[in-house]
Coordinates of C-alpha atoms and ligand atoms in Angstrom, one line a residue:
M1 CA 35.5 71.2 -162.9
T2 CA 37.7 69.2 -165.2
S3 CA 36.6 69.7 -168.7
V4 CA 37.0 67.2 -171.0
L5 CA 36.6 66.6 -175.0
V6 CA 35.7 63.4 -176.3
S7 CA 36.0 62.8 -179.8
G8 CA 33.9 60.1 -181.4
A9 CA 30.2 58.9 -180.5
S10 CA 30.0 55.5 -181.6
I11 CA 30.9 52.8 -178.6
A12 CA 34.2 54.0 -176.6
G13 CA 33.2 57.9 -176.6
P14 CA 29.8 57.6 -175.2
T15 CA 30.8 55.4 -172.9
T16 CA 33.9 57.4 -171.5
A17 CA 31.6 60.5 -171.9
W18 CA 28.8 58.8 -169.3
W19 CA 31.4 57.8 -166.6
L20 CA 33.3 60.8 -166.6
A21 CA 30.2 62.7 -166.2
R22 CA 29.3 60.7 -163.4
A23 CA 32.4 61.5 -161.8
G24 CA 31.7 65.2 -162.1
F25 CA 33.7 65.9 -165.0
D26 CA 32.3 68.5 -167.6
V27 CA 32.2 66.5 -170.9
T28 CA 31.7 67.5 -174.4
V29 CA 31.7 64.8 -177.2
V30 CA 32.2 65.8 -180.7
E31 CA 31.1 63.4 -183.6
R32 CA 32.3 64.1 -187.3
A33 CA 29.0 62.6 -188.5
D34 CA 26.0 64.8 -188.9
A35 CA 24.1 62.7 -186.7
L36 CA 24.5 59.5 -184.6
R37 CA 25.5 56.8 -187.0
D38 CA 23.1 54.0 -187.5
E39 CA 25.5 51.6 -189.6
G40 CA 27.1 48.3 -188.8
Q41 CA 26.2 44.9 -188.3
N42 CA 25.8 42.3 -185.5
I43 CA 28.5 42.9 -182.5
D44 CA 29.5 40.7 -179.5
V45 CA 29.5 42.1 -176.1
R46 CA 31.3 39.7 -173.8
G47 CA 32.7 39.3 -170.3
A48 CA 34.1 42.5 -169.0
A49 CA 32.0 44.5 -171.2
R50 CA 28.9 42.9 -170.2
E51 CA 29.8 44.2 -166.6
V52 CA 30.3 47.8 -167.9
L53 CA 26.9 47.6 -169.2
R54 CA 25.4 46.3 -166.1
R55 CA 27.3 48.7 -163.9
M56 CA 25.6 51.4 -166.4
G57 CA 22.2 49.8 -166.0
L58 CA 22.1 49.1 -169.7
E59 CA 22.7 45.3 -169.6
D60 CA 18.6 44.6 -169.8
A61 CA 18.1 47.0 -172.5
A62 CA 21.1 45.8 -174.6
L63 CA 19.7 42.2 -174.3
A64 CA 16.0 43.0 -175.2
H65 CA 17.5 44.7 -178.3
G66 CA 19.7 41.5 -179.3
T67 CA 19.6 40.4 -182.9
G68 CA 18.2 36.7 -182.0
E69 CA 20.9 34.9 -183.8
M70 CA 20.6 31.1 -182.6
G71 CA 24.3 30.6 -183.5
T72 CA 26.7 30.0 -186.2
V73 CA 26.4 27.4 -188.8
F74 CA 29.7 26.6 -191.4
L75 CA 28.5 25.6 -195.0
G76 CA 31.0 23.8 -197.3
A77 CA 30.7 23.0 -201.1
G78 CA 27.0 23.3 -202.5
G79 CA 25.8 24.8 -199.1
R80 CA 26.4 21.4 -197.3
E81 CA 26.6 22.0 -193.7
L82 CA 30.1 21.4 -192.3
A83 CA 29.4 22.3 -188.3
R84 CA 27.1 23.9 -186.1
F85 CA 27.9 26.2 -182.8
P86 CA 24.6 27.1 -180.9
A87 CA 24.8 30.6 -179.4
S88 CA 26.4 30.8 -176.1
T89 CA 24.4 30.8 -173.0
D90 CA 27.0 32.4 -170.8
D91 CA 28.6 35.7 -171.5
T92 CA 31.9 34.6 -173.1
S93 CA 32.1 31.7 -175.2
G94 CA 31.6 30.8 -178.9
P95 CA 31.5 32.9 -182.4
T96 CA 27.8 34.0 -181.3
A97 CA 27.8 35.6 -178.0
E98 CA 24.9 35.6 -175.8
L99 CA 24.8 39.4 -176.0
E100 CA 24.6 40.4 -180.0
I101 CA 23.6 43.4 -180.8
L102 CA 23.5 46.0 -183.8
R103 CA 26.5 48.2 -183.7
G104 CA 24.1 51.1 -184.4
R105 CA 21.7 50.0 -181.7
L106 CA 24.1 50.0 -179.0
A107 CA 25.4 53.1 -180.0
Q108 CA 22.2 54.7 -179.7
L109 CA 21.3 53.2 -176.3
L110 CA 24.8 54.6 -174.9
F111 CA 24.1 57.8 -176.5
E112 CA 20.7 58.4 -175.0
H113 CA 21.9 57.0 -171.8
T114 CA 24.3 60.1 -171.4
G115 CA 21.2 62.5 -171.9
D116 CA 21.9 65.8 -170.6
A117 CA 24.8 65.2 -168.5
V118 CA 27.3 65.4 -171.8
A119 CA 27.2 68.3 -174.4
H120 CA 27.1 66.7 -178.0
R121 CA 28.3 68.3 -181.0
F122 CA 27.7 66.7 -184.5
G123 CA 29.0 67.5 -187.9
D124 CA 32.4 68.9 -186.7
Q125 CA 36.1 67.6 -185.9
V126 CA 39.2 68.2 -184.6
T127 CA 41.7 69.7 -186.8
A128 CA 44.4 71.0 -184.5
L129 CA 45.8 70.1 -180.8
D130 CA 48.0 72.5 -179.0
Q131 CA 48.8 71.6 -175.7
D132 CA 51.0 73.3 -172.9
P133 CA 51.3 72.0 -169.1
D134 CA 48.0 73.5 -168.0
G135 CA 45.6 72.5 -170.9
V136 CA 44.7 71.8 -174.6
D137 CA 43.8 74.4 -177.3
V138 CA 41.3 72.8 -179.8
T139 CA 40.7 73.7 -183.1
F140 CA 37.8 72.5 -184.9
L141 CA 37.0 72.2 -188.5
S142 CA 34.0 74.7 -188.2
G143 CA 36.8 77.2 -187.1
T144 CA 35.6 77.2 -183.3
Q145 CA 38.6 77.2 -180.7
E146 CA 38.3 76.0 -177.2
R147 CA 40.5 75.1 -174.4
Y148 CA 39.8 71.7 -172.5
D149 CA 41.9 70.3 -169.4
L150 CA 41.9 66.9 -171.2
V151 CA 41.2 65.3 -174.8
V152 CA 40.1 61.8 -175.2
L153 CA 40.5 60.4 -178.9
A154 CA 38.1 57.8 -179.2
D155 CA 37.5 58.1 -183.2
G156 CA 38.2 54.6 -184.5
V157 CA 40.6 52.7 -186.4
N158 CA 41.2 55.6 -189.1
S159 CA 41.1 58.3 -186.5
R160 CA 42.6 61.4 -188.1
S161 CA 42.9 63.0 -184.8
R162 CA 45.3 60.5 -183.7
E163 CA 47.5 61.6 -186.4
L164 CA 48.0 65.0 -184.6
V165 CA 49.5 63.3 -181.8
L166 CA 50.9 60.2 -183.0
P167 CA 51.9 60.6 -186.4
D168 CA 52.1 57.5 -188.7
A169 CA 50.7 55.0 -185.9
P170 CA 51.8 51.5 -186.7
R171 CA 48.6 49.7 -188.7
R172 CA 48.9 46.0 -189.4
Y173 CA 46.9 44.7 -192.5
L174 CA 45.6 41.4 -192.1
G175 CA 45.3 40.6 -195.5
M176 CA 41.3 40.8 -195.8
I177 CA 38.6 43.3 -196.6
I178 CA 34.9 42.7 -195.6
A179 CA 32.0 44.3 -197.4
Y180 CA 29.0 44.6 -195.3
L181 CA 25.4 44.9 -196.8
T182 CA 21.8 45.2 -195.4
I183 CA 19.4 43.4 -197.7
P184 CA 16.0 42.2 -197.8
R185 CA 15.2 39.3 -195.6
T186 CA 13.8 36.3 -197.8
E187 CA 11.5 33.2 -196.4
E188 CA 14.7 30.9 -196.7
D189 CA 16.5 33.0 -194.2
T190 CA 17.2 31.6 -190.7
D191 CA 17.8 32.9 -187.4
W192 CA 21.6 31.3 -187.8
W193 CA 24.6 33.3 -188.8
R194 CA 25.3 31.1 -192.0
W195 CA 28.9 31.4 -193.2
Y196 CA 29.7 29.8 -196.4
V197 CA 33.2 28.7 -197.1
A198 CA 33.5 29.4 -200.8
G199 CA 37.1 28.9 -201.4
R200 CA 39.6 31.2 -203.3
G201 CA 40.0 32.9 -199.9
R202 CA 36.2 33.9 -200.1
G203 CA 33.6 33.8 -197.2
V204 CA 29.7 34.9 -197.8
N205 CA 27.8 35.3 -194.5
L206 CA 24.1 35.6 -193.9
R207 CA 23.1 37.0 -190.4
P208 CA 19.7 37.8 -188.9
D209 CA 18.8 41.3 -187.3
D210 CA 16.1 42.3 -184.8
V211 CA 14.6 45.1 -187.6
G212 CA 13.2 42.4 -190.2
T213 CA 16.2 42.5 -192.8
T214 CA 19.4 40.3 -193.3
R215 CA 22.9 41.4 -192.6
A216 CA 25.4 39.8 -195.3
M217 CA 29.1 39.9 -195.2
L218 CA 31.5 39.2 -198.0
N219 CA 35.0 38.2 -196.8
L220 CA 38.0 38.4 -199.1
M221 CA 41.3 37.6 -198.6
T222 CA 43.4 39.9 -200.9
D223 CA 46.9 41.8 -200.9
V224 CA 45.4 44.7 -202.9
R225 CA 45.5 48.0 -200.9
G226 CA 43.3 50.9 -201.0
I227 CA 39.9 49.3 -201.8
D228 CA 38.2 50.8 -199.1
A229 CA 39.0 54.1 -200.6
L230 CA 37.4 53.5 -204.1
D231 CA 34.2 54.7 -205.0
R232 CA 31.2 52.7 -204.6
T233 CA 30.7 51.7 -208.3
A234 CA 34.5 50.3 -208.3
Q235 CA 34.1 48.4 -205.1
A236 CA 30.8 46.6 -206.7
T237 CA 32.7 45.7 -209.9
L238 CA 35.7 44.4 -207.9
L239 CA 33.5 42.3 -205.7
R240 CA 31.4 41.1 -208.4
R241 CA 34.4 39.7 -210.2
A242 CA 35.9 38.2 -207.1
F243 CA 32.7 36.3 -206.1
A244 CA 31.5 35.4 -209.8
G245 CA 30.7 31.7 -209.6
A246 CA 31.1 31.6 -205.8
G247 CA 27.9 29.6 -205.6
W248 CA 25.3 29.2 -202.7
Q249 CA 23.4 32.5 -202.3
T250 CA 26.5 34.9 -203.4
D251 CA 24.3 36.0 -206.4
R252 CA 21.9 37.4 -204.1
V253 CA 24.1 39.3 -202.4
L254 CA 26.0 40.5 -205.6
D255 CA 22.5 41.7 -207.0
A256 CA 22.4 44.1 -203.8
L257 CA 25.6 45.5 -204.5
D258 CA 24.3 48.7 -206.4
D259 CA 21.9 49.6 -204.1
A260 CA 21.9 48.1 -200.7
P261 CA 23.3 50.2 -197.6
M262 CA 27.2 48.9 -197.7
Y263 CA 30.1 49.5 -195.7
L264 CA 33.2 48.0 -196.8
E265 CA 36.7 47.9 -194.6
D266 CA 40.0 46.5 -194.9
L267 CA 41.2 45.2 -192.0
N268 CA 43.8 46.8 -189.7
Q269 CA 45.2 46.2 -186.3
V270 CA 46.7 49.4 -184.6
H271 CA 49.6 48.5 -182.5
L272 CA 50.7 51.8 -180.2
D273 CA 53.3 51.6 -177.5
R274 CA 51.7 54.6 -175.8
W275 CA 48.2 55.8 -175.7
S276 CA 48.6 59.2 -174.4
V277 CA 50.5 62.3 -175.1
G278 CA 50.6 64.8 -172.5
R279 CA 46.7 65.5 -171.8
V280 CA 45.6 63.8 -174.8
V281 CA 44.7 60.0 -174.6
L282 CA 43.3 57.4 -176.9
T283 CA 40.8 54.6 -176.0
G284 CA 38.7 52.3 -178.2
D285 CA 39.5 51.1 -182.0
A286 CA 41.7 54.3 -182.3
A287 CA 44.2 53.1 -179.3
W288 CA 44.2 49.4 -180.4
C289 CA 42.0 48.2 -183.1
A290 CA 42.0 44.4 -183.0
T291 CA 39.4 44.0 -186.1
P292 CA 36.3 42.4 -186.4
V293 CA 37.9 39.0 -186.6
S294 CA 39.1 39.2 -183.0
G295 CA 35.6 38.9 -181.7
I296 CA 36.7 41.5 -179.1
G297 CA 36.5 45.0 -180.6
T298 CA 33.4 46.1 -178.8
T299 CA 34.2 44.5 -175.6
L300 CA 38.0 46.2 -175.4
A301 CA 36.1 49.6 -176.2
L302 CA 33.4 49.1 -173.4
S303 CA 36.2 47.9 -171.1
G304 CA 38.7 50.5 -171.9
A305 CA 36.4 53.4 -172.0
Y306 CA 35.3 52.1 -168.3
T307 CA 38.7 51.8 -167.2
L308 CA 40.2 55.1 -168.4
A309 CA 37.2 56.7 -166.7
A310 CA 37.9 54.8 -163.4
C311 CA 41.3 55.8 -163.6
L312 CA 40.7 59.4 -164.1
A313 CA 38.3 59.4 -161.2
A314 CA 40.7 57.8 -159.0
H315 CA 43.8 60.1 -159.3
D316 CA 44.0 63.9 -159.0
D317 CA 47.0 64.0 -161.8
H318 CA 46.1 63.0 -165.3
R319 CA 49.6 61.4 -165.7
A320 CA 49.0 58.9 -162.9
A321 CA 45.9 58.1 -164.4
F322 CA 47.1 57.7 -167.7
A323 CA 49.8 55.2 -166.4
D324 CA 47.4 53.4 -164.5
Y325 CA 45.0 53.0 -167.4
D326 CA 47.9 51.5 -169.7
A327 CA 49.2 49.2 -167.1
R328 CA 45.6 48.1 -166.5
M329 CA 44.2 47.6 -169.9
R330 CA 47.4 46.6 -172.0
P331 CA 47.8 42.9 -171.0
F332 CA 44.0 42.6 -172.1
V333 CA 44.5 44.4 -175.3
E334 CA 47.6 42.3 -176.2
K335 CA 45.4 38.9 -175.6
G336 CA 42.6 40.6 -177.6
Q337 CA 44.9 41.5 -180.6
S338 CA 46.4 38.2 -180.4
L339 CA 44.6 36.1 -183.1
P340 CA 44.6 32.4 -183.3
P341 CA 47.4 31.5 -185.8
G342 CA 46.6 31.4 -189.5
T343 CA 43.8 33.9 -188.8
P344 CA 41.8 35.0 -191.0
G345 CA 43.2 32.8 -193.7
L346 CA 42.4 29.5 -192.6
A347 CA 38.9 30.3 -192.2
N348 CA 38.8 31.5 -195.8
P349 CA 40.9 29.1 -197.5
Q350 CA 42.0 29.6 -201.0
T351 CA 42.2 25.8 -202.0
D352 CA 40.0 22.8 -202.0
L353 CA 42.4 20.9 -199.6
G354 CA 42.3 24.1 -197.4
R355 CA 38.5 23.8 -197.6
T356 CA 38.4 20.2 -196.6
L357 CA 40.9 20.6 -193.5
L358 CA 38.7 23.6 -192.3
G359 CA 35.7 21.2 -192.4
T360 CA 37.3 18.6 -190.5
A361 CA 38.9 21.2 -188.0
L362 CA 35.3 22.8 -187.8
K363 CA 33.6 19.2 -187.0
L364 CA 36.1 18.5 -184.3
A365 CA 35.7 21.8 -182.4
A366 CA 31.8 21.5 -182.7
S367 CA 31.9 17.8 -181.4
P368 CA 30.6 17.3 -177.6
V369 CA 34.2 15.7 -177.2
A370 CA 35.5 18.9 -177.9
T371 CA 33.5 20.8 -175.8
K372 CA 33.8 18.7 -172.9
L373 CA 38.0 18.5 -173.3
G374 CA 38.4 22.6 -173.6
G375 CA 41.4 23.4 -175.3
I376 CA 41.9 25.3 -178.9
A377 CA 39.0 23.4 -180.2
G378 CA 36.5 23.5 -177.1
R379 CA 37.2 27.0 -176.9
F380 CA 36.7 27.9 -180.8
G381 CA 35.4 31.3 -181.5
T382 CA 35.9 32.5 -178.0
P383 CA 38.1 35.5 -177.4
P384 CA 39.6 36.1 -174.0
A385 CA 36.9 38.5 -172.9
D386 CA 37.0 36.7 -169.4
Q387 CA 40.4 37.9 -168.7
Y388 CA 40.2 41.0 -167.5
E389 CA 38.9 42.7 -163.9
L390 CA 37.4 45.8 -164.2
P391 CA 38.8 48.5 -161.6
S392 CA 36.1 49.0 -159.1
W393 CA 34.5 52.7 -159.4
R394 CA 36.4 54.9 -156.6
Ligands
FAD1 C1 29.7 53.0 -189.1 C2 30.5 51.7 -188.3 C3 30.1 50.6 -188.6 C4 30.6 49.4 -188.2 N1 30.5 48.2 -188.3 C5 30.6 47.2 -187.6 C6 30.6 45.7 -188.0 O1 29.5 45.4 -188.6 N2 31.1 44.9 -187.1 C7 32.1 45.0 -186.3 O2 32.8 44.3 -185.6 N3 32.7 46.3 -186.2 C8 31.9 47.4 -186.7 N4 32.2 48.5 -186.5 C9 33.5 48.9 -185.6 C10 33.1 48.8 -184.0 O3 32.0 49.7 -183.7 C11 34.1 49.1 -183.3 O4 35.2 47.9 -183.5 C12 34.4 48.8 -181.7 O5 32.6 48.8 -181.1 C13 34.9 49.9 -181.0 O6 34.2 51.0 -181.1 P1 34.9 52.6 -181.1 O7 33.8 53.5 -180.7 O8 36.3 52.5 -180.4 O9 35.2 52.9 -182.6 P2 34.1 53.2 -183.9 O10 33.0 52.3 -183.6 O11 34.9 53.0 -184.9 O12 33.8 54.4 -183.8 C14 34.3 55.9 -184.0 C15 33.6 56.9 -184.1 O13 34.1 58.3 -184.1 C16 33.5 58.9 -185.4 N5 34.7 59.8 -185.9 C17 35.8 59.2 -186.9 N6 36.5 60.1 -187.3 C18 36.2 61.3 -186.5 C19 36.9 62.6 -186.1 N7 37.9 62.9 -186.8 N8 36.0 63.5 -185.3 C20 35.1 63.0 -184.6 N9 34.6 61.7 -184.6 C21 34.8 61.0 -185.4 C22 32.9 57.9 -186.3 O14 32.1 58.5 -187.1 C23 32.5 56.9 -185.2 O15 31.3 57.3 -184.6 C24 31.7 49.7 -186.9 C25 32.1 51.0 -186.8 C26 31.4 52.0 -187.5 C27 31.8 53.5 -187.2

């Protein structure tokens, strides 16, 4: 039996593990956190990734746990409505996908689905990978040492284990940070994603969830690096300063900055010209993070994890499997990472003129004419999730 260590238990990790176990591999998953992480907000599962969940028998469960978001509405000065995009009724189009689910909920579904077929180890992580032609000697932070035939790194955009095999992986900063907060739901809240275009490179977002709270996002265009590494107090101070006087419901979000569950990230894409080194292979955000503004990160993670497992199941030799995986996924990843021109700045304009132009463009994109004509306006908020054909399973 081929033994495989998978690092990371979010989306890509458990999906790879489930499919590999199904193909008869002996799989262990290691996760740095002490328990399955339940943080994160509304994420989209589209196109090929819907098909992966379908093949796993999880699509109905995922739909049943949807956030119930009815669509996306953009608001301008004074909270005035600019444009409205109802949720998609197919599995690919529009800013609100038909399958919108909390990240933590999807991770839970995937984890539970792996059941006893996979061994799990929480609160540990890889600190050294020493490989020879026959296997990989893995050292863990806990001091444990084990040997595996293959290692899959599915531990996210900031993967430290990636540094062990591909040091200084190039990351492309998109000039924006996002703070995600979970705040109490009020009677005024709706089941729409409300995106307030606040000007000066700021956006304030309020989104529904299926657990009775409201998910808030503060978008901020900034050239300042390292905000994600500051402590919570410093981050709160910075956000209060940056969003002071922004209007609409901003103060309600700022009031929650001290106590609400919060996660802040700076948006970096990962671009690698190879996803494997010997017997170690990368998948998901660790390999190709496209960032949340792409709307396709989770879709790429599910599709990539399935493809990797399918290639390993189909080839006797891991080198042939990794080459096949790379050849299949790379064009899809490149499309997913290629953002519309001006993203994310155009959607978070600095000036009044930028705000006006955005309002006009959004109205056009939301008009029935644009939808009918297709093209860029008609496909607004629609990442290329349908432009990939999954390999068949063996
Ligand atoms: C807590 C959290 C919240 C998120 N919230 C959002 C959100 O609100 N909106 C959005 O669009 N995307 C969010 N994402 C990112 C989104 O999940 C990914 O873009 C996408 O689903 C691809 O998933 P992934 O499994 O490749 O990576 P990730 O989802 O980033 O998962 C990586 C996993 O690896 C673990 N890990 C990290 N380092 C190590 C290590 N050295 N050893 C072992 N395990 C390690 C992490 O704890 C995590 O469980 C979030 C991710 C996380 C981890």
